[in-house]
mmCIF file of C-alpha atoms and ligand atoms in Angstrom:
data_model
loop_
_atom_site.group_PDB
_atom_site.id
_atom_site.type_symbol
_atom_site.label_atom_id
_atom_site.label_comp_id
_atom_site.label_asym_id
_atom_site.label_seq_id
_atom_site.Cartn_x
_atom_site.Cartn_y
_atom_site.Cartn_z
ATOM 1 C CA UNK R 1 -11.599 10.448 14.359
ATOM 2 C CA UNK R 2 -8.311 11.543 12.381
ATOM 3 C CA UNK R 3 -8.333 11.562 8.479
ATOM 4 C CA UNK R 4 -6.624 8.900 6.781
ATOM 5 C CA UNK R 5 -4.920 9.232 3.073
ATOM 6 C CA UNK R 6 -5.036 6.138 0.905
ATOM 7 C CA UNK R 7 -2.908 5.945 -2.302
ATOM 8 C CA UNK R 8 -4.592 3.466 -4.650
ATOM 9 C CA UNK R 9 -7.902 3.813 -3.013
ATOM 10 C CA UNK R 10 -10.292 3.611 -6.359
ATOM 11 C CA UNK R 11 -9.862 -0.330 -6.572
ATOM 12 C CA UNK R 12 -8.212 -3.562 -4.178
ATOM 13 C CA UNK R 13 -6.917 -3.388 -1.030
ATOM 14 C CA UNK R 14 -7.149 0.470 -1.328
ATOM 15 C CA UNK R 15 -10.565 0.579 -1.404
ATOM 16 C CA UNK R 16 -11.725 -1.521 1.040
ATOM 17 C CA UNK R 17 -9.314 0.423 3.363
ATOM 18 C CA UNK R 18 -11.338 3.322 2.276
ATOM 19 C CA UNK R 19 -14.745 1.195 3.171
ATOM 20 C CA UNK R 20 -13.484 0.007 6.516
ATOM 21 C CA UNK R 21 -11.640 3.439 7.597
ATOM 22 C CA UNK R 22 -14.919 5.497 6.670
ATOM 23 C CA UNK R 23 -17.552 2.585 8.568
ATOM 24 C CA UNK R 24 -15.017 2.934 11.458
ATOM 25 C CA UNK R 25 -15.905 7.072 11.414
ATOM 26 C CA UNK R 26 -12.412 8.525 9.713
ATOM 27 C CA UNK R 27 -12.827 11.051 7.045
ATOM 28 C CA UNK R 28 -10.677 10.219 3.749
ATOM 29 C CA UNK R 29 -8.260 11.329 1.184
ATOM 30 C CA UNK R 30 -8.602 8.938 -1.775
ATOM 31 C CA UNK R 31 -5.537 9.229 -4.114
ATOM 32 C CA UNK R 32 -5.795 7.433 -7.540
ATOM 33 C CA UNK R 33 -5.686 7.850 -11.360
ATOM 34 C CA UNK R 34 -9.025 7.491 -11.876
ATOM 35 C CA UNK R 35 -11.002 10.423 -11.092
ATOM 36 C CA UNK R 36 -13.928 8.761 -11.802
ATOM 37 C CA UNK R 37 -13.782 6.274 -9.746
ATOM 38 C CA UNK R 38 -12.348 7.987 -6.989
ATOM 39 C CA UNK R 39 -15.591 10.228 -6.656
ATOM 40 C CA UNK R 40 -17.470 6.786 -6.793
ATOM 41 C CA UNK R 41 -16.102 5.398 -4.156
ATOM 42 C CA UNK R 42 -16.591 9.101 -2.441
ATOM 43 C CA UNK R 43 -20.316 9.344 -3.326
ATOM 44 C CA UNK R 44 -20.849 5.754 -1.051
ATOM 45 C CA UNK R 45 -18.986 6.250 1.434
ATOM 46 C CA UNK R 46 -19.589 9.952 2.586
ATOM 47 C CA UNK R 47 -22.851 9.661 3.490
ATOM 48 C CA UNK R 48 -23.155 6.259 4.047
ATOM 49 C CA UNK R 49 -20.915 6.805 7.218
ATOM 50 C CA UNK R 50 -21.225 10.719 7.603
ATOM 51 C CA UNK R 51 -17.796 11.249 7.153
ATOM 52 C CA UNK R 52 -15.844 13.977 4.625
ATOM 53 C CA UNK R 53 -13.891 11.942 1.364
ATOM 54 C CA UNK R 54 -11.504 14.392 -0.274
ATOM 55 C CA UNK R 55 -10.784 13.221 -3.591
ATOM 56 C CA UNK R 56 -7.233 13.644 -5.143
ATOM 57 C CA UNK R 57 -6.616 12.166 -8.686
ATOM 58 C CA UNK R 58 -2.971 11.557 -8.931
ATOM 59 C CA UNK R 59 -0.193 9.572 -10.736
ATOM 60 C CA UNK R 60 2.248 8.605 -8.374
ATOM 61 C CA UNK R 61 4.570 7.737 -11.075
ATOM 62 C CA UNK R 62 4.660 11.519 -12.175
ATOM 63 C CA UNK R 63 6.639 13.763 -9.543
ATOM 64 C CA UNK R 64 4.487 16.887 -9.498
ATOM 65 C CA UNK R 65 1.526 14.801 -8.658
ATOM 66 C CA UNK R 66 3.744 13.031 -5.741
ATOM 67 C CA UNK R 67 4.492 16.857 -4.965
ATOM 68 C CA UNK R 68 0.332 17.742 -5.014
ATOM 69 C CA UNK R 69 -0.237 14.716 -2.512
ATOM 70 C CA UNK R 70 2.753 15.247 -0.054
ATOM 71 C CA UNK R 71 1.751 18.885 0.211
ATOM 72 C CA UNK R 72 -2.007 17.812 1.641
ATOM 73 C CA UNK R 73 0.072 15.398 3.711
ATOM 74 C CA UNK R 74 2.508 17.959 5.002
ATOM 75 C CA UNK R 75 -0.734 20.162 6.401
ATOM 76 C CA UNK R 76 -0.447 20.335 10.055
ATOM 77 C CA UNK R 77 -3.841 22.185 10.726
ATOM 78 C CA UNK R 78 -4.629 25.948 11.542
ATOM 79 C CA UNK R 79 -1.849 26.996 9.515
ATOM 80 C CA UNK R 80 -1.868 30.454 6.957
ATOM 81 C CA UNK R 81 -3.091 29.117 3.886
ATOM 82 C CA UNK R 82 -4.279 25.427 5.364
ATOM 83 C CA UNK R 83 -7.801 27.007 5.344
ATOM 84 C CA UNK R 84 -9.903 24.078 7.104
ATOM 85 C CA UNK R 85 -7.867 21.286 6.021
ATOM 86 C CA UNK R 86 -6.921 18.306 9.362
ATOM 87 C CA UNK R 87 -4.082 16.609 8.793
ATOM 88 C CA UNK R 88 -3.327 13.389 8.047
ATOM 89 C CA UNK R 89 -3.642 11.020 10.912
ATOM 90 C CA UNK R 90 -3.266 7.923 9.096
ATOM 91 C CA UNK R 91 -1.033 7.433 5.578
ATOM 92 C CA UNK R 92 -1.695 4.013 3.697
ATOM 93 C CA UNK R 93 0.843 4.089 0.930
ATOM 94 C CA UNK R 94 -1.061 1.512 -0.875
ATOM 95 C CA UNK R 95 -0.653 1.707 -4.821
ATOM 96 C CA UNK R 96 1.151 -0.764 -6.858
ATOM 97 C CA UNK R 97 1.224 -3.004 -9.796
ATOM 98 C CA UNK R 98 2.884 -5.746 -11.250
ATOM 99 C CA UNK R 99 4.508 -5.152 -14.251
ATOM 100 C CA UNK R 100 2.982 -8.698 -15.614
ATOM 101 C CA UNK R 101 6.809 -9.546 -17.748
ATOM 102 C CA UNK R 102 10.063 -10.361 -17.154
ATOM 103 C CA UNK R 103 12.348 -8.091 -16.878
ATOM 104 C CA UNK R 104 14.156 -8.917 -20.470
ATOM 105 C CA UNK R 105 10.722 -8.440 -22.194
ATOM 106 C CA UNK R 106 9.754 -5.691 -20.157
ATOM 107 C CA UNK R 107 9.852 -2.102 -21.582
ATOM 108 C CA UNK R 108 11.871 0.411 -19.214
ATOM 109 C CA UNK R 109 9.319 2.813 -18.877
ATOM 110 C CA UNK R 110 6.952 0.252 -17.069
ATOM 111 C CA UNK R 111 10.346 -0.924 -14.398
ATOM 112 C CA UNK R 112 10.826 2.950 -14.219
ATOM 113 C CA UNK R 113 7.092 3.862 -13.354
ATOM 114 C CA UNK R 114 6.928 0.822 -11.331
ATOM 115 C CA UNK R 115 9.628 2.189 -9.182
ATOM 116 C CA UNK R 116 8.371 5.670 -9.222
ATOM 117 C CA UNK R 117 4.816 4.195 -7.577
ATOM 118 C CA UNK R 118 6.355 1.602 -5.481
ATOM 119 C CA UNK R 119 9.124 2.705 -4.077
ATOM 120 C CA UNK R 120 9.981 6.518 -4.860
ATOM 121 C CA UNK R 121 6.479 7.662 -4.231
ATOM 122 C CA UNK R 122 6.509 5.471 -1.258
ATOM 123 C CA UNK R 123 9.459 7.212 0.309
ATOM 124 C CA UNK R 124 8.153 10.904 -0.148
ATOM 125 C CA UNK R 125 5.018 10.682 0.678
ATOM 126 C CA UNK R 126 5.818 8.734 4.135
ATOM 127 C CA UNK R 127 8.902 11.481 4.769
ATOM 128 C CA UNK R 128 5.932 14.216 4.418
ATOM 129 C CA UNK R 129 3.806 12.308 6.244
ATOM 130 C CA UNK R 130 6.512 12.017 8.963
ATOM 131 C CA UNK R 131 7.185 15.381 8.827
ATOM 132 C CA UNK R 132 3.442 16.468 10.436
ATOM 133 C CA UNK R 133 3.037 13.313 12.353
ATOM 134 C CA UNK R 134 6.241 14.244 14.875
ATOM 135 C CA UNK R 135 5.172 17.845 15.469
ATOM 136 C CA UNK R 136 1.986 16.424 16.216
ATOM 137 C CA UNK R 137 3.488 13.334 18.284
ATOM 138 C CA UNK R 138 0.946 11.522 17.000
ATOM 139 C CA UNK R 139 0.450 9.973 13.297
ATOM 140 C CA UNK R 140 0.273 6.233 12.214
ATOM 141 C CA UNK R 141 2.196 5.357 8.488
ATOM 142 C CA UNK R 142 0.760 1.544 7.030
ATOM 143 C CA UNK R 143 2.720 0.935 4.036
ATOM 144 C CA UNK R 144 2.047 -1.882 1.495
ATOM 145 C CA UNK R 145 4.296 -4.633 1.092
ATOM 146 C CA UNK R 146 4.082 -7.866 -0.228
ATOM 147 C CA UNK R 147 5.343 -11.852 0.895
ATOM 148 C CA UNK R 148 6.516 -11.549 -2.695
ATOM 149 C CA UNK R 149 9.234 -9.186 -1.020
ATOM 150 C CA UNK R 150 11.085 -12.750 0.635
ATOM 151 C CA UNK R 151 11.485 -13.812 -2.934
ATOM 152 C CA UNK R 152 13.553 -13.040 -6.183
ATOM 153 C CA UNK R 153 10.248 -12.647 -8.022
ATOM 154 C CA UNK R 154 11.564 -9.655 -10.722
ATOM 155 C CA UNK R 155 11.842 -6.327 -10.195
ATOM 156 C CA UNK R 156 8.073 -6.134 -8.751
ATOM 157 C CA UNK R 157 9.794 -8.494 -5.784
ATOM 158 C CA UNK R 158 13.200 -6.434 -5.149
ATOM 159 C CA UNK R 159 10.302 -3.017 -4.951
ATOM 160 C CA UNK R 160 8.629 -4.450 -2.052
ATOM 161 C CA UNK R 161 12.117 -5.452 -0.675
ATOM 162 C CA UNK R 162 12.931 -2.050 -0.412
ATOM 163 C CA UNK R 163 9.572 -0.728 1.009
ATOM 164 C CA UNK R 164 10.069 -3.757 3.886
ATOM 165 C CA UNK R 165 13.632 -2.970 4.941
ATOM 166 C CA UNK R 166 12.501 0.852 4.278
ATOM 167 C CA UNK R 167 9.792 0.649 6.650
ATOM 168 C CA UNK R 168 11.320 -1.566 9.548
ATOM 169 C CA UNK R 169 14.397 1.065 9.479
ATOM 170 C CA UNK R 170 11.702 3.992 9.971
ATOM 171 C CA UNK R 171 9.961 1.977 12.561
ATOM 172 C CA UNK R 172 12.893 1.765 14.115
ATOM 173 C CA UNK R 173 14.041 5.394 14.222
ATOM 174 C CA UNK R 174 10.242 6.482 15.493
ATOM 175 C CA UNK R 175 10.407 4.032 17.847
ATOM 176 C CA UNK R 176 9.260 5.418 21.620
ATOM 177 C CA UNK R 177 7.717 9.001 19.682
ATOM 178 C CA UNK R 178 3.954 9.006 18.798
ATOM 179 C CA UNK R 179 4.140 8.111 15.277
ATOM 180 C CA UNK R 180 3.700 4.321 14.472
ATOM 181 C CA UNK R 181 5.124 2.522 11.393
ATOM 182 C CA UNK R 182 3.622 -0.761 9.890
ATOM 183 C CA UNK R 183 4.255 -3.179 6.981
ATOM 184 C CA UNK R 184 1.776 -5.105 5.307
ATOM 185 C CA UNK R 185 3.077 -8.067 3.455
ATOM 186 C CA UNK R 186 -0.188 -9.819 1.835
ATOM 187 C CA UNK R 187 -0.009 -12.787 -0.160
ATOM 188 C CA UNK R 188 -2.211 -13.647 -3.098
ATOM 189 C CA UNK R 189 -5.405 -11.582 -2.748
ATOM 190 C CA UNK R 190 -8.126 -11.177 -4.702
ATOM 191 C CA UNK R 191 -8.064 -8.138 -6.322
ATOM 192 C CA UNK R 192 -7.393 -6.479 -9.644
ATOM 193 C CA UNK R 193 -4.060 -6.925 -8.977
ATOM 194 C CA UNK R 194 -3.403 -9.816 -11.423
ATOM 195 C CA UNK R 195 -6.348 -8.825 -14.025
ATOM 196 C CA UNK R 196 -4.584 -5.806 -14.322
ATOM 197 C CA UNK R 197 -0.954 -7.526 -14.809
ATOM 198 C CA UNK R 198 -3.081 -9.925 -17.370
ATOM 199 C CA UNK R 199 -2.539 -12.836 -15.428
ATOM 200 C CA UNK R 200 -5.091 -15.293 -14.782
ATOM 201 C CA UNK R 201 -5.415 -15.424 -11.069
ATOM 202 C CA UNK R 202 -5.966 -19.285 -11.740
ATOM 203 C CA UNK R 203 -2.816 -19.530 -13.026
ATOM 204 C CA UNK R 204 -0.627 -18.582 -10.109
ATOM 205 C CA UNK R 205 -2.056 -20.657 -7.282
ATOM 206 C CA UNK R 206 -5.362 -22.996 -6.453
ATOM 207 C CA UNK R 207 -7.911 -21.156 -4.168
ATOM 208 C CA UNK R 208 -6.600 -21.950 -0.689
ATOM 209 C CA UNK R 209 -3.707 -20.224 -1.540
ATOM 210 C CA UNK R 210 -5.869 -16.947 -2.136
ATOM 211 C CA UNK R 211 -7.069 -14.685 0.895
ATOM 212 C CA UNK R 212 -10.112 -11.899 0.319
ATOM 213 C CA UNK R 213 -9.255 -7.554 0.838
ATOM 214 C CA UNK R 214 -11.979 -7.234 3.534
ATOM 215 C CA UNK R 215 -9.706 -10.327 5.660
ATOM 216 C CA UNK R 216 -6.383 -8.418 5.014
ATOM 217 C CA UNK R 217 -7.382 -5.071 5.251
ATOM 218 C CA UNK R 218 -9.052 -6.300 8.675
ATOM 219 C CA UNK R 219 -6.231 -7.504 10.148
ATOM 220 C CA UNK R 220 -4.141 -4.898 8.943
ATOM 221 C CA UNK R 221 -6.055 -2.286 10.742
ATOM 222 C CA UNK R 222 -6.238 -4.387 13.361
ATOM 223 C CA UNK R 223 -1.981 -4.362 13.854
ATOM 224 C CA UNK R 224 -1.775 -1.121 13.164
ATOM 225 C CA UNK R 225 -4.050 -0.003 16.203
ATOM 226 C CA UNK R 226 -1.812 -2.230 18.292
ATOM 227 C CA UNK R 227 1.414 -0.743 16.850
ATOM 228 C CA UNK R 228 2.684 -3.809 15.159
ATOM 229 C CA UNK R 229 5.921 -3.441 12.790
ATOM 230 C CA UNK R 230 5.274 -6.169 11.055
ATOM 231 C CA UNK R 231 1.379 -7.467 9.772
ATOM 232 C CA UNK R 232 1.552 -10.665 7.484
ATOM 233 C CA UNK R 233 -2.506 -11.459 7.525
ATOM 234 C CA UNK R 234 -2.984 -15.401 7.680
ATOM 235 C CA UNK R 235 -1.059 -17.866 9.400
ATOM 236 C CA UNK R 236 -0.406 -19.936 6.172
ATOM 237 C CA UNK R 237 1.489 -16.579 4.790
ATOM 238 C CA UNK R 238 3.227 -16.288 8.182
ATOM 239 C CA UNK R 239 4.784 -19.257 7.730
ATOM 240 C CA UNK R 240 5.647 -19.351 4.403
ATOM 241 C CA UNK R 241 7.010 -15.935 5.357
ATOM 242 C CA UNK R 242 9.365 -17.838 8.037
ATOM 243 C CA UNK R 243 10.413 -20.816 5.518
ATOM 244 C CA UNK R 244 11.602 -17.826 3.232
ATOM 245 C CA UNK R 245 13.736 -16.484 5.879
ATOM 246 C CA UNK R 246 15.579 -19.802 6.140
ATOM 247 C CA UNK R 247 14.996 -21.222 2.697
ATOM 248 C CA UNK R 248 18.569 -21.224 0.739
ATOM 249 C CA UNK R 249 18.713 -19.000 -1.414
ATOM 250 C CA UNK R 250 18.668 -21.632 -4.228
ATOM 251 C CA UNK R 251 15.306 -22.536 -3.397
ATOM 252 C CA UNK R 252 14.342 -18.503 -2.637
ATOM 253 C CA UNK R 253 15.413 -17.836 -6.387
ATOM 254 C CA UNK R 254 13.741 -21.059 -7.786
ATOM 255 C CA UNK R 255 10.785 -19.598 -6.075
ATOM 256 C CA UNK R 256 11.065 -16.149 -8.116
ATOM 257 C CA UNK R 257 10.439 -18.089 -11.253
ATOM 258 C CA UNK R 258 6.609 -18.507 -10.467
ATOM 259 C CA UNK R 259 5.885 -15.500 -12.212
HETATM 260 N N1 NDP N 301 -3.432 -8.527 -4.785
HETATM 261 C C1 NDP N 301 -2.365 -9.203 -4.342
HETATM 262 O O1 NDP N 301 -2.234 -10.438 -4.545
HETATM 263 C C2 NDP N 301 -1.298 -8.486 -3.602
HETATM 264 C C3 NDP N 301 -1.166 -7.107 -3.661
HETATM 265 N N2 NDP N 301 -0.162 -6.506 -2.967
HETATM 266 C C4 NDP N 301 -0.005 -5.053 -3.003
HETATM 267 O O2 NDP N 301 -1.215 -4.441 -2.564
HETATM 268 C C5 NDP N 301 -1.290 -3.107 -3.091
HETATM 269 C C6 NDP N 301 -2.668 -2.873 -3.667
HETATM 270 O O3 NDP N 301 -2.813 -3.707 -4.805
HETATM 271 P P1 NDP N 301 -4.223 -4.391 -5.156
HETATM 272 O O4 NDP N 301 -5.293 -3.728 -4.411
HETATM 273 O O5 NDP N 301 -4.055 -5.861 -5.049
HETATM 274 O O6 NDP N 301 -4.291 -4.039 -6.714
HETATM 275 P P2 NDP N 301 -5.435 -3.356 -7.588
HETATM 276 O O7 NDP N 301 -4.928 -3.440 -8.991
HETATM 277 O O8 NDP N 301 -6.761 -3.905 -7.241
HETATM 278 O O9 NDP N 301 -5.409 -1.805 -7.131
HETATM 279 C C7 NDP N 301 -4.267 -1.041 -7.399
HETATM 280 C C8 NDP N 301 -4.549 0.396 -7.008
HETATM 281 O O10 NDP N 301 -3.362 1.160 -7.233
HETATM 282 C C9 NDP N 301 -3.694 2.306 -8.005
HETATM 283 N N3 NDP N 301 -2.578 2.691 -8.867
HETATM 284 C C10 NDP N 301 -1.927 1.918 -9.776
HETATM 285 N N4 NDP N 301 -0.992 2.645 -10.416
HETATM 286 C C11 NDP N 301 -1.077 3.919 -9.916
HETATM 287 C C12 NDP N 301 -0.396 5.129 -10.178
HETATM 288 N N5 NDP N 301 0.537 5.220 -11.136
HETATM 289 N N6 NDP N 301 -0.725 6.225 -9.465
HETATM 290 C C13 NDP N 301 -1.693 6.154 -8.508
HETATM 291 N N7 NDP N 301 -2.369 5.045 -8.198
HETATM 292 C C14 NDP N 301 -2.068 3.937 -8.919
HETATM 293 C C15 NDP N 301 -4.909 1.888 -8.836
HETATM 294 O O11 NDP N 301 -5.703 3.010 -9.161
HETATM 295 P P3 NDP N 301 -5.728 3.724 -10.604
HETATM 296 O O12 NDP N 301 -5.612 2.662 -11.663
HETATM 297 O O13 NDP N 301 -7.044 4.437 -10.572
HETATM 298 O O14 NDP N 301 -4.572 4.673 -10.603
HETATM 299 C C16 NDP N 301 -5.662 1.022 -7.829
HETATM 300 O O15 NDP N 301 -6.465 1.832 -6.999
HETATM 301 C C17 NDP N 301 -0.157 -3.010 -4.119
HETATM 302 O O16 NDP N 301 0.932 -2.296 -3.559
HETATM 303 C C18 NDP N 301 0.249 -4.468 -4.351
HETATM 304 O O17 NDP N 301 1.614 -4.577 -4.731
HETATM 305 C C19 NDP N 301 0.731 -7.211 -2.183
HETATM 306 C C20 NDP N 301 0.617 -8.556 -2.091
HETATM 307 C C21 NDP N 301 -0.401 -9.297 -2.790
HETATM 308 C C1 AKB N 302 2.003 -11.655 -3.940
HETATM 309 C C2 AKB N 302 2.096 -10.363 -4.667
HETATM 310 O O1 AKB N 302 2.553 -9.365 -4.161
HETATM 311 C C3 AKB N 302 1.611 -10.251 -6.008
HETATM 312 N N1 AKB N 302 0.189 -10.249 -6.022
HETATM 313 C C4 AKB N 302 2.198 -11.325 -6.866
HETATM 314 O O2 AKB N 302 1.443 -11.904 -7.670
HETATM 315 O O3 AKB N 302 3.404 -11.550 -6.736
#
């Protein structure tokens, strides 16, 4: 089975991509801050599925760590200096964060790091990525959007905006070569997401508006293996994802002052 790289994969969505992807036999890279957790999540899964987690602490809002993790997904294999390193068959660009206040109370350092992770990060890592995947012919890139991405919620909104038309252009472009390109756009998800952001998941939306990782990781991984551009998990998100599309925009920006 190929290896697959997963930024944000100590916590969320990330790591139950890390559960499924090992229980389904790949060997991981697990990029995250936390070091600690990271070799966690490495000491279950490993030998729970008898498969090889690299562990690679990172902050994707600092370039030379951006640089560290787009090196190990530039190696093709068998290369001088690649020792016994397989490439990358599968890149989740995963990690991301809400920056929890509007954009007037909001320092700039969090809107700049939140760009750095979301969107910057995103880009470089998917171009190395890229890079290996076409000499190869063969490579699959799943990044992370969000629903939130249809809407004019803040800056967190207009990040995922980019990573969606971002991701449908590249799909485009690799169309009919070997290399696949998907966006996930969740919506609400149980996660740490909105602990982290210090917002009461209660407070956004009641329950049935809520879906669980292990349901949207699924399905991800699911239209991915089918080469699907676009994977909005849940029917209920689909279509709220089509009533955005058409919504005027009056009732788009309304929207973008849930949060
Ligand atoms: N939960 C939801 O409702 C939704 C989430 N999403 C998106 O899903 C993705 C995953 O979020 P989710 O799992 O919910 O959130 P979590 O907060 O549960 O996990 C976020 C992950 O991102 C990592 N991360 C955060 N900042 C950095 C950084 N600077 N460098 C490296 N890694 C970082 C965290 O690890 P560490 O702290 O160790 O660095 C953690 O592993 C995000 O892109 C989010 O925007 C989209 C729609 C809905
Ligand atoms: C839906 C999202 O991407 C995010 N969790 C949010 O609260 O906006």
């Amino acid at each position: 089975m190929s290896t697959a790289l997963i930024t944000g994969g100590s916590a969320g969505l990330g790591l139950e991509f890390a559960r499924q992807l090992a229980a389904a036999g790949h060997d991981l890279v697990l990029v995250a801050r936390d070091a600690e957790r990271l070799r966690q999540v490495a000491e279950e899964l490993g030998p729970a599925h008898g498969v090889a987690v690299e562990v690679l602490p990172a902050d994707l809002s600092v370039a030379d760590d951006v640089a560290r993790v787009a090196q190990r997904l530039a190696v093709v294999g068998g290369r001088p200096g690649e020792g016994d390193l397989r490439p990358v068959g599968l890149l989740v660009n995963n990690a991301g964060f809400a920056t929890g206040t509007r954009f007037a109370k909001s320092r700039v350092t969090t809107e700049r790091r939140s760009i750095d992770v979301m969107v910057k990060a995103v880009v470089e890592l998917t171009h190395a990525a890229v890079g290996q995947m076409l000499e190869r012919d063969r490579g699959a890139i799943l990044n992370v959007g969000s629903v939130a991405a249809l809407t004019a919620g803040g800056t967190y909104a207009a990040a995922k905006a980019y990573v969606r038309t971002f991701t449908e252009s590249l799909a485009s472009e690799l169309r009919g070569t070997g290399v696949t390109v998907t966006l996930l756009s969740p919506g609400f998800t149980h996660t740490e997401f909105h602990a982290r952001a210090g917002v009461p998941e209660s407070s956004i939306a009641p329950e049935w508006g809520w879906l669980n990782a292990e349901y949207v990781v699924r399905t991800a991984l699911a239209d991915v293996r089918r080469g699907v551009v676009l994977s909005t998990p849940s029917a209920r998100y689909k279509a709220a994802s089509a009533l955005l599309r058409v919504a005027p925009r009056w009732a788009v920006r309304a929207l973008g002052s849930y949060r």
